[in-house]
Short mmCIF file of C-alpha atoms in Angstrom, two decimals:
data_model
loop_
_atom_site.label_atom_id
_atom_site.label_comp_id
_atom_site.label_asym_id
_atom_site.label_seq_id
_atom_site.Cartn_x
_atom_site.Cartn_y
_atom_site.Cartn_z
CA MET N 1 -27.23 -22.28 9.14
CA ASN N 2 -27.86 -19.52 6.65
CA ILE N 3 -25.37 -16.71 6.41
CA THR N 4 -26.18 -13.37 4.87
CA LYS N 5 -23.79 -11.39 2.71
CA ASP N 6 -23.43 -8.87 5.54
CA GLU N 7 -22.56 -11.64 7.99
CA GLN N 8 -20.03 -13.10 5.57
CA LEU N 9 -18.47 -9.65 5.04
CA ALA N 10 -18.29 -9.06 8.80
CA LEU N 11 -16.71 -12.45 9.40
CA LEU N 12 -14.14 -12.05 6.62
CA VAL N 13 -13.17 -8.56 7.77
CA ALA N 14 -12.83 -9.83 11.36
CA ILE N 15 -10.66 -12.76 10.23
CA ASP N 16 -8.55 -10.40 8.12
CA LYS N 17 -7.97 -8.19 11.16
CA ARG N 18 -6.64 -11.22 13.04
CA VAL N 19 -4.67 -12.78 10.17
CA THR N 20 -3.04 -9.68 8.65
CA PRO N 21 -0.98 -8.71 11.74
CA ALA N 22 0.03 -12.35 12.32
CA LEU N 23 1.07 -12.66 8.68
CA LYS N 24 3.09 -9.44 8.89
CA ASP N 25 4.85 -10.69 12.02
CA ALA N 26 5.61 -14.07 10.42
CA LYS N 27 6.99 -12.42 7.27
CA ASP N 28 9.06 -9.95 9.33
CA GLU N 29 10.52 -12.83 11.35
CA ALA N 30 11.35 -14.82 8.20
CA ARG N 31 12.98 -11.77 6.60
CA ALA N 32 15.03 -11.06 9.73
CA GLU N 33 16.12 -14.71 9.88
CA ILE N 34 17.35 -14.79 6.27
CA MET N 35 19.07 -11.40 6.62
CA GLY N 36 20.86 -12.73 9.72
CA ALA N 37 21.91 -15.88 7.88
CA TYR N 38 23.16 -13.78 4.97
CA ALA N 39 25.24 -11.58 7.28
CA GLU N 40 26.58 -14.64 9.10
CA ASN N 41 27.41 -17.03 6.26
CA GLY N 42 26.12 -15.67 2.92
CA THR N 43 22.96 -17.80 2.78
CA ASP N 44 20.48 -15.85 0.67
CA ARG N 45 17.48 -18.20 0.48
CA LYS N 46 15.63 -20.68 2.63
CA ALA N 47 12.91 -23.14 1.69
CA ILE N 48 9.55 -22.93 3.43
CA LEU N 49 8.65 -26.49 4.35
CA VAL N 50 5.30 -27.97 5.28
CA GLY N 51 5.48 -31.59 6.39
CA GLY N 52 8.93 -31.79 4.83
CA GLU N 53 7.67 -30.58 1.44
CA LYS N 54 8.89 -27.30 0.00
CA VAL N 55 5.92 -25.00 -0.50
CA GLY N 56 7.76 -21.73 -0.87
CA GLU N 57 10.94 -19.86 -0.26
CA VAL N 58 12.24 -16.86 1.64
CA GLY N 59 14.96 -15.15 -0.34
CA ILE N 60 16.95 -11.96 -0.40
CA SER N 61 16.24 -9.47 -3.14
CA TYR N 62 19.15 -7.44 -4.41
CA SER N 63 19.15 -3.89 -5.62
CA LYS N 64 20.57 -3.08 -9.02
CA PRO N 65 23.98 -1.47 -8.98
CA ALA N 66 23.59 2.21 -9.85
CA PRO N 67 25.40 5.51 -9.48
CA PHE N 68 24.36 8.08 -6.90
CA ILE N 69 25.05 11.76 -6.50
CA TYR N 70 27.15 13.02 -3.60
CA ALA N 71 25.00 15.56 -1.73
CA GLU N 72 27.73 18.21 -1.81
CA GLN N 73 28.07 17.72 -5.58
CA MET N 74 24.35 18.14 -6.40
CA PRO N 75 24.71 21.56 -8.14
CA ALA N 76 27.46 20.25 -10.44
CA ALA N 77 25.50 17.08 -11.13
CA LEU N 78 22.34 19.03 -12.01
CA ASP N 79 24.32 21.32 -14.32
CA PHE N 80 25.75 18.31 -16.16
CA LEU N 81 22.45 16.43 -16.28
CA ARG N 82 20.61 19.53 -17.52
CA GLN N 83 23.14 19.88 -20.37
CA VAL N 84 22.55 16.30 -21.50
CA GLY N 85 18.76 16.45 -21.11
CA LEU N 86 18.45 14.24 -18.03
CA VAL N 87 16.66 16.65 -15.69
CA GLN N 88 12.90 16.70 -15.24
CA GLU N 89 11.05 19.65 -13.79
CA ALA N 90 7.67 19.51 -12.13
CA PRO N 91 5.36 22.05 -10.50
CA ALA N 92 6.08 22.72 -6.82
CA LYS N 93 4.22 20.53 -4.37
CA GLY N 94 0.92 22.12 -3.43
CA TRP N 95 0.80 24.48 -6.41
CA GLU N 96 -2.91 23.68 -6.77
CA THR N 97 -3.78 25.59 -3.59
CA GLN N 98 -2.89 28.88 -5.30
CA PHE N 99 -5.72 28.49 -7.82
CA ASP N 100 -9.51 28.65 -7.62
CA LEU N 101 -12.51 28.31 -9.91
CA ILE N 102 -14.35 31.61 -10.37
CA GLY N 103 -17.08 32.09 -12.92
CA GLY N 104 -16.18 28.83 -14.64
CA GLN N 105 -12.54 29.90 -15.12
CA VAL N 106 -9.36 28.87 -13.31
CA VAL N 107 -7.86 31.87 -11.53
CA TYR N 108 -4.46 32.47 -9.87
CA LYS N 109 -5.61 33.59 -6.39
CA PRO N 110 -2.85 36.08 -5.53
CA THR N 111 -3.52 38.24 -8.61
CA GLY N 112 -6.95 37.17 -9.84
CA GLU N 113 -5.44 36.42 -13.25
CA VAL N 114 -7.35 33.91 -15.38
CA VAL N 115 -5.08 31.09 -16.58
CA GLU N 116 -5.97 29.43 -19.86
CA TRP N 117 -3.49 26.57 -19.38
CA ALA N 118 -5.43 24.94 -16.54
CA GLY N 119 -8.74 23.11 -16.27
CA TRP N 120 -10.76 22.28 -13.16
CA SER N 121 -11.59 18.80 -11.86
CA PRO N 122 -14.62 18.83 -9.59
CA LYS N 123 -14.78 16.95 -6.31
CA ALA N 124 -15.56 13.30 -6.95
CA ALA N 125 -16.02 10.15 -4.88
CA LYS N 126 -12.89 7.98 -5.07
CA THR N 127 -13.55 4.88 -2.99
CA ALA N 128 -15.46 3.43 -0.05
CA ALA N 129 -14.19 1.55 2.99
CA VAL N 130 -15.50 -1.17 5.27
CA ARG N 131 -15.23 -0.04 8.87
CA GLY N 132 -15.72 -1.74 12.21
CA CYS N 133 -16.04 -5.53 12.28
CA LYS N 134 -13.83 -5.85 15.34
CA PRO N 135 -13.14 -9.55 15.76
CA GLU N 136 -14.53 -9.68 19.29
CA ASP N 137 -17.76 -7.94 18.22
CA VAL N 138 -18.29 -10.21 15.21
CA MET N 139 -17.53 -13.38 17.18
CA ARG N 140 -19.88 -12.28 19.97
CA ALA N 141 -22.58 -11.53 17.37
CA PHE N 142 -22.24 -14.98 15.80
CA GLY N 143 -22.17 -16.60 19.22
CA PRO N 144 -22.71 -20.37 19.28
CA ARG N 145 -23.76 -20.41 15.61
CA LEU N 146 -20.08 -20.89 14.68
CA ALA N 147 -19.45 -23.81 17.02
CA SER N 148 -20.37 -26.60 14.60
CA VAL N 149 -19.72 -24.96 11.24
CA ASP N 150 -17.17 -25.98 8.62
CA ALA N 151 -14.95 -22.86 8.50
CA VAL N 152 -14.07 -23.21 4.80
CA ALA N 153 -17.70 -23.59 3.80
CA LEU N 154 -18.58 -20.63 6.00
CA LEU N 155 -15.92 -18.45 4.37
CA GLU N 156 -17.17 -19.44 0.93
CA GLY N 157 -20.77 -18.67 1.92
CA GLU N 158 -21.90 -22.25 1.35
CA VAL N 159 -23.29 -22.98 4.81
CA GLU N 160 -27.01 -23.49 5.15
#
């Protein structure tokens, strides 16, 4: 059986759509189990066994100890941190919407003032996505052609 690159892509995407949710569920269950064991008796890791052989581990990750700021003390904290140079300022979220490109220059929309401190990035393509490939559609499209195929060879595109 020959498999085209499009067929391989469709099959892999379909398999991913089946495997990814199952993998998420399995990981969530393992995490919940170890968190329960930790709460119950302090166990913070568990071996993942296949045929009695350790192939991995589920373990608890710990956060680093760190200070935090009491919400009601935020103004005092910011005053102190500003004095010692530990405050960063950034433009307000969405500031870009107040500017436009007119005549090759960046302009502050409310006043029409040209700003020399800003440049303009044109619209550009960022990425592309594979869509569709519902497992049931792909499997129906392959039909009986998959019945006698070595799955690993098929996934590696080595089936003829």
